[in-house]
């Protein structure tokens, strides 16, 4: 079960649903310590790419390797090292914050469940609401809890789909701080986001996606917003 | 249309053209009268339905575990033929029942089993039609369950019926009747092969159009 | 192997915990099954007298219909915040997820039957206490067979379009043997001189069905669930 990797390589990955093409010929590689941003308009294929990286969706062509292992071959062992914060938050609204975290910690077969859950609640700043149903939480609180849910097993690869949605400025700043900490711990983070201003300082690298392709991946010195506009116009 | 499809089609037409002659020459069955001739249509149709249903189940299994597109094309084509031959069986069955038992529908074990199998494959086609993306895989799961279900349907319906026994008129198959029956069966097999060839070809072409469409979008 | 059952048990416990907060599934399923019972009673009871051995039939129709409702709702819950994907993402054996969901459905359906069966006894003077073990075994085996097929179909339909319509369309034709065996077996126990041997025959068929379809579902769950 124990498998680890420090880099993820995507080569020539394509995915289509019938005639609708979600991704085509996407290739890139990244390694631990990087925070890669996936930027692009709605329908650019960001979520599909994250689902493929999370091994939830199989690519129609091409492959993803996790430090040399293919998801199809390594299966559960790769899944044990991946955390995904999806667009839907993957939380049971009827359960409390604590129960949600504890359920997933146990599902992953982790030791010291209580300690982990407590730590997660502290990071999410939800200790005093820990035993309330998620049903009553605001979007921001859910978002913070969902992030800790995705991190409960200490994944190597963290995939984030619009992590800043519904966060106010201080929560967003806290999230940036949390992600920086993970980055320093050797986590490989790939985040799809619209929030250019917040992402600006955090991302070490940016991939611009448009209509399922990577249109630009250079690391120019210009500001993120300018580069985004250039990339979208160029294609 | 490929060459062998023409040959198959020609053979099928020849067999069908000769079938009425053979059926006409077969002995006249006294209790059932002319209606007995339905038998040359009914039994081969039912046999075809069963065999093709088994084939659809096997192809679906292959598709589910190997993801080979051709297996799905065969499974889909087979499911459509199950519905086709099932319709033949279920139209001719009641005609037989009317004469043999005096009612249009009799909960006869085999006829009821055929009806259920037919329903399962209609459900399969509905799923393929309305299930949206990914319904090929779901359909394959469904067809595999249908395959495993055939013996259960037969046993349960059979025992459900025989608890209230009823005399049935089953014609004993004298050799002069068996000949035309198998002749008609051969005709159905040929027709089925023609339909398979055409339908699978059509599915392959559809897949190619999809691929070309995707490739054209590439530029 | 222990990990397999640990995961299945964990999911079952989670479903119970969720249900204990809202009681939505239990209350709606029980109410619906009783409503079914009444509707069919009005259709099939003439001048206060039930037609033939109709009690067993009504019981199983109510079980099947309310079971469909429960299946649909259970997976709608996993779809709402896409938690089914989170389950699929866990490094657990995927068939264990199936077993966990199956246990939840089975529990819910059996709970409904605990209320439904006495009501059938009350309405139709059905002798449910004469052969209690036979009856319980028939109900358990039949429900397991129905739920085994239903759980797989409901799970795989989570991503499909028009899933609410598709579930009964796919489920009913496939589970006809369960219904026939359940109804005939129960009817054999309900008739004036109960026929335990006949009930045992149908029970054997149900057990055989359960073995085949649970195995098949475990075997196909992973391939039908991967996108």
mmCIF file of N, CA and C in Angstrom, chain B residues 89-143:
data_model
loop_
_atom_site.group_PDB
_atom_site.id
_atom_site.type_symbol
_atom_site.label_atom_id
_atom_site.label_comp_id
_atom_site.label_asym_id
_atom_site.label_seq_id
_atom_site.Cartn_x
_atom_site.Cartn_y
_atom_site.Cartn_z
ATOM 1 N N UNK B 89 -41.632 -13.605 -31.957
ATOM 2 C CA UNK B 89 -42.060 -14.686 -31.074
ATOM 3 C C UNK B 89 -43.338 -14.313 -30.338
ATOM 4 N N UNK B 90 -43.393 -13.086 -29.888
ATOM 5 C CA UNK B 90 -44.503 -12.683 -29.037
ATOM 6 C C UNK B 90 -45.763 -12.344 -29.837
ATOM 7 N N UNK B 91 -45.610 -12.092 -31.120
ATOM 8 C CA UNK B 91 -46.803 -11.905 -31.946
ATOM 9 C C UNK B 91 -47.364 -13.270 -32.348
ATOM 10 N N UNK B 92 -46.460 -14.175 -32.725
ATOM 11 C CA UNK B 92 -46.935 -15.483 -33.185
ATOM 12 C C UNK B 92 -47.391 -16.363 -32.027
ATOM 13 N N UNK B 93 -46.803 -16.155 -30.840
ATOM 14 C CA UNK B 93 -47.179 -16.964 -29.677
ATOM 15 C C UNK B 93 -48.670 -16.891 -29.370
ATOM 16 N N UNK B 94 -49.204 -15.682 -29.196
ATOM 17 C CA UNK B 94 -50.629 -15.552 -28.923
ATOM 18 C C UNK B 94 -51.516 -16.100 -30.041
ATOM 19 N N UNK B 95 -51.044 -16.000 -31.293
ATOM 20 C CA UNK B 95 -51.843 -16.570 -32.400
ATOM 21 C C UNK B 95 -51.987 -18.070 -32.186
ATOM 22 N N UNK B 96 -50.890 -18.678 -31.787
ATOM 23 C CA UNK B 96 -50.893 -20.097 -31.480
ATOM 24 C C UNK B 96 -51.817 -20.362 -30.290
ATOM 25 N N UNK B 97 -51.669 -19.543 -29.276
ATOM 26 C CA UNK B 97 -52.439 -19.743 -28.041
ATOM 27 C C UNK B 97 -53.940 -19.674 -28.317
ATOM 28 N N UNK B 98 -54.331 -18.782 -29.212
ATOM 29 C CA UNK B 98 -55.751 -18.599 -29.538
ATOM 30 C C UNK B 98 -56.351 -19.907 -30.036
ATOM 31 N N UNK B 99 -55.577 -20.568 -30.893
ATOM 32 C CA UNK B 99 -56.081 -21.811 -31.476
ATOM 33 C C UNK B 99 -55.963 -22.970 -30.475
ATOM 34 N N UNK B 100 -54.798 -23.014 -29.779
ATOM 35 C CA UNK B 100 -54.548 -24.168 -28.917
ATOM 36 C C UNK B 100 -55.352 -24.107 -27.620
ATOM 37 N N UNK B 101 -55.443 -22.948 -27.032
ATOM 38 C CA UNK B 101 -56.063 -22.842 -25.714
ATOM 39 C C UNK B 101 -57.329 -21.982 -25.713
ATOM 40 N N UNK B 102 -57.614 -21.375 -26.826
ATOM 41 C CA UNK B 102 -58.823 -20.563 -26.905
ATOM 42 C C UNK B 102 -58.700 -19.172 -26.326
ATOM 43 N N UNK B 103 -57.482 -18.812 -25.889
ATOM 44 C CA UNK B 103 -57.291 -17.444 -25.385
ATOM 45 C C UNK B 103 -56.091 -16.840 -26.101
ATOM 46 N N UNK B 104 -56.075 -15.511 -26.155
ATOM 47 C CA UNK B 104 -54.968 -14.856 -26.849
ATOM 48 C C UNK B 104 -53.685 -14.932 -26.046
ATOM 49 N N UNK B 105 -53.805 -14.798 -24.758
ATOM 50 C CA UNK B 105 -52.589 -14.881 -23.952
ATOM 51 C C UNK B 105 -52.728 -15.973 -22.922
ATOM 52 N N UNK B 106 -51.744 -16.845 -22.877
ATOM 53 C CA UNK B 106 -51.712 -17.898 -21.880
ATOM 54 C C UNK B 106 -50.396 -17.725 -21.128
ATOM 55 N N UNK B 107 -50.461 -17.793 -19.793
ATOM 56 C CA UNK B 107 -49.210 -17.626 -19.030
ATOM 57 C C UNK B 107 -48.384 -18.898 -19.102
ATOM 58 N N UNK B 108 -48.091 -19.270 -20.300
ATOM 59 C CA UNK B 108 -47.268 -20.434 -20.552
ATOM 60 C C UNK B 108 -45.822 -20.099 -20.192
ATOM 61 N N UNK B 109 -45.120 -21.073 -19.635
ATOM 62 C CA UNK B 109 -43.785 -20.792 -19.097
ATOM 63 C C UNK B 109 -42.852 -20.192 -20.134
ATOM 64 N N UNK B 110 -42.828 -20.810 -21.319
ATOM 65 C CA UNK B 110 -41.854 -20.336 -22.299
ATOM 66 C C UNK B 110 -42.238 -18.986 -22.870
ATOM 67 N N UNK B 111 -43.542 -18.830 -23.099
ATOM 68 C CA UNK B 111 -43.987 -17.549 -23.662
ATOM 69 C C UNK B 111 -43.750 -16.418 -22.658
ATOM 70 N N UNK B 112 -44.026 -16.690 -21.380
ATOM 71 C CA UNK B 112 -43.818 -15.674 -20.354
ATOM 72 C C UNK B 112 -42.333 -15.349 -20.204
ATOM 73 N N UNK B 113 -41.507 -16.391 -20.230
ATOM 74 C CA UNK B 113 -40.065 -16.156 -20.147
ATOM 75 C C UNK B 113 -39.596 -15.294 -21.308
ATOM 76 N N UNK B 114 -40.121 -15.595 -22.502
ATOM 77 C CA UNK B 114 -39.735 -14.798 -23.666
ATOM 78 C C UNK B 114 -40.135 -13.341 -23.476
ATOM 79 N N UNK B 115 -41.337 -13.148 -22.926
ATOM 80 C CA UNK B 115 -41.813 -11.780 -22.703
ATOM 81 C C UNK B 115 -40.863 -11.032 -21.760
ATOM 82 N N UNK B 116 -40.439 -11.723 -20.686
ATOM 83 C CA UNK B 116 -39.551 -11.062 -19.727
ATOM 84 C C UNK B 116 -38.198 -10.723 -20.344
ATOM 85 N N UNK B 117 -37.673 -11.675 -21.106
ATOM 86 C CA UNK B 117 -36.382 -11.444 -21.748
ATOM 87 C C UNK B 117 -36.483 -10.273 -22.721
ATOM 88 N N UNK B 118 -37.585 -10.238 -23.422
ATOM 89 C CA UNK B 118 -37.847 -9.157 -24.380
ATOM 90 C C UNK B 118 -37.885 -7.813 -23.649
ATOM 91 N N UNK B 119 -38.593 -7.798 -22.508
ATOM 92 C CA UNK B 119 -38.674 -6.570 -21.695
ATOM 93 C C UNK B 119 -37.285 -6.114 -21.250
ATOM 94 N N UNK B 120 -36.454 -7.069 -20.833
ATOM 95 C CA UNK B 120 -35.113 -6.711 -20.355
ATOM 96 C C UNK B 120 -34.322 -6.032 -21.467
ATOM 97 N N UNK B 121 -34.458 -6.562 -22.681
ATOM 98 C CA UNK B 121 -33.671 -5.970 -23.757
ATOM 99 C C UNK B 121 -34.264 -4.649 -24.254
ATOM 100 N N UNK B 122 -35.568 -4.489 -24.107
ATOM 101 C CA UNK B 122 -36.128 -3.166 -24.405
ATOM 102 C C UNK B 122 -35.600 -2.161 -23.381
ATOM 103 N N UNK B 123 -35.542 -2.589 -22.115
ATOM 104 C CA UNK B 123 -34.993 -1.708 -21.083
ATOM 105 C C UNK B 123 -33.552 -1.337 -21.419
ATOM 106 N N UNK B 124 -32.794 -2.331 -21.906
ATOM 107 C CA UNK B 124 -31.412 -2.082 -22.313
ATOM 108 C C UNK B 124 -31.357 -1.000 -23.393
ATOM 109 N N UNK B 125 -32.223 -1.137 -24.406
ATOM 110 C CA UNK B 125 -32.210 -0.155 -25.497
ATOM 111 C C UNK B 125 -32.640 1.229 -24.997
ATOM 112 N N UNK B 126 -33.601 1.248 -24.074
ATOM 113 C CA UNK B 126 -34.021 2.538 -23.503
ATOM 114 C C UNK B 126 -32.857 3.201 -22.779
ATOM 115 N N UNK B 127 -32.112 2.381 -22.046
ATOM 116 C CA UNK B 127 -30.951 2.921 -21.331
ATOM 117 C C UNK B 127 -29.926 3.471 -22.312
ATOM 118 N N UNK B 128 -29.681 2.714 -23.396
ATOM 119 C CA UNK B 128 -28.697 3.176 -24.374
ATOM 120 C C UNK B 128 -29.156 4.479 -25.030
ATOM 121 N N UNK B 129 -30.475 4.584 -25.213
ATOM 122 C CA UNK B 129 -31.018 5.743 -25.911
ATOM 123 C C UNK B 129 -31.065 6.979 -25.006
ATOM 124 N N UNK B 130 -31.476 6.782 -23.752
ATOM 125 C CA UNK B 130 -31.749 7.940 -22.894
ATOM 126 C C UNK B 130 -30.791 8.085 -21.715
ATOM 127 N N UNK B 131 -29.837 7.185 -21.597
ATOM 128 C CA UNK B 131 -28.968 7.183 -20.420
ATOM 129 C C UNK B 131 -27.887 8.257 -20.438
ATOM 130 N N UNK B 132 -27.642 8.877 -21.615
ATOM 131 C CA UNK B 132 -26.603 9.883 -21.689
ATOM 132 C C UNK B 132 -25.218 9.266 -21.788
ATOM 133 N N UNK B 133 -24.168 10.097 -21.676
ATOM 134 C CA UNK B 133 -22.807 9.581 -21.829
ATOM 135 C C UNK B 133 -22.513 8.503 -20.782
ATOM 136 N N UNK B 134 -21.761 7.513 -21.193
ATOM 137 C CA UNK B 134 -21.413 6.440 -20.263
ATOM 138 C C UNK B 134 -22.428 5.328 -20.229
ATOM 139 N N UNK B 135 -23.538 5.479 -20.997
ATOM 140 C CA UNK B 135 -24.567 4.439 -20.916
ATOM 141 C C UNK B 135 -24.123 3.157 -21.608
ATOM 142 N N UNK B 136 -23.033 3.207 -22.392
ATOM 143 C CA UNK B 136 -22.552 1.958 -22.989
ATOM 144 C C UNK B 136 -22.093 0.991 -21.896
ATOM 145 N N UNK B 137 -21.364 1.553 -20.918
ATOM 146 C CA UNK B 137 -20.870 0.709 -19.827
ATOM 147 C C UNK B 137 -22.022 0.230 -18.945
ATOM 148 N N UNK B 138 -22.941 1.129 -18.647
ATOM 149 C CA UNK B 138 -24.081 0.754 -17.816
ATOM 150 C C UNK B 138 -24.903 -0.320 -18.519
ATOM 151 N N UNK B 139 -25.080 -0.140 -19.831
ATOM 152 C CA UNK B 139 -25.810 -1.135 -20.613
ATOM 153 C C UNK B 139 -25.123 -2.485 -20.551
ATOM 154 N N UNK B 140 -23.802 -2.458 -20.613
ATOM 155 C CA UNK B 140 -23.057 -3.722 -20.564
ATOM 156 C C UNK B 140 -23.309 -4.434 -19.235
ATOM 157 N N UNK B 141 -23.323 -3.665 -18.157
ATOM 158 C CA UNK B 141 -23.623 -4.265 -16.853
ATOM 159 C C UNK B 141 -25.018 -4.875 -16.841
ATOM 160 N N UNK B 142 -25.948 -4.135 -17.391
ATOM 161 C CA UNK B 142 -27.339 -4.592 -17.457
ATOM 162 C C UNK B 142 -27.450 -5.891 -18.265
ATOM 163 N N UNK B 143 -26.783 -5.939 -19.417
ATOM 164 C CA UNK B 143 -26.878 -7.121 -20.283
ATOM 165 C C UNK B 143 -26.242 -8.337 -19.614
#
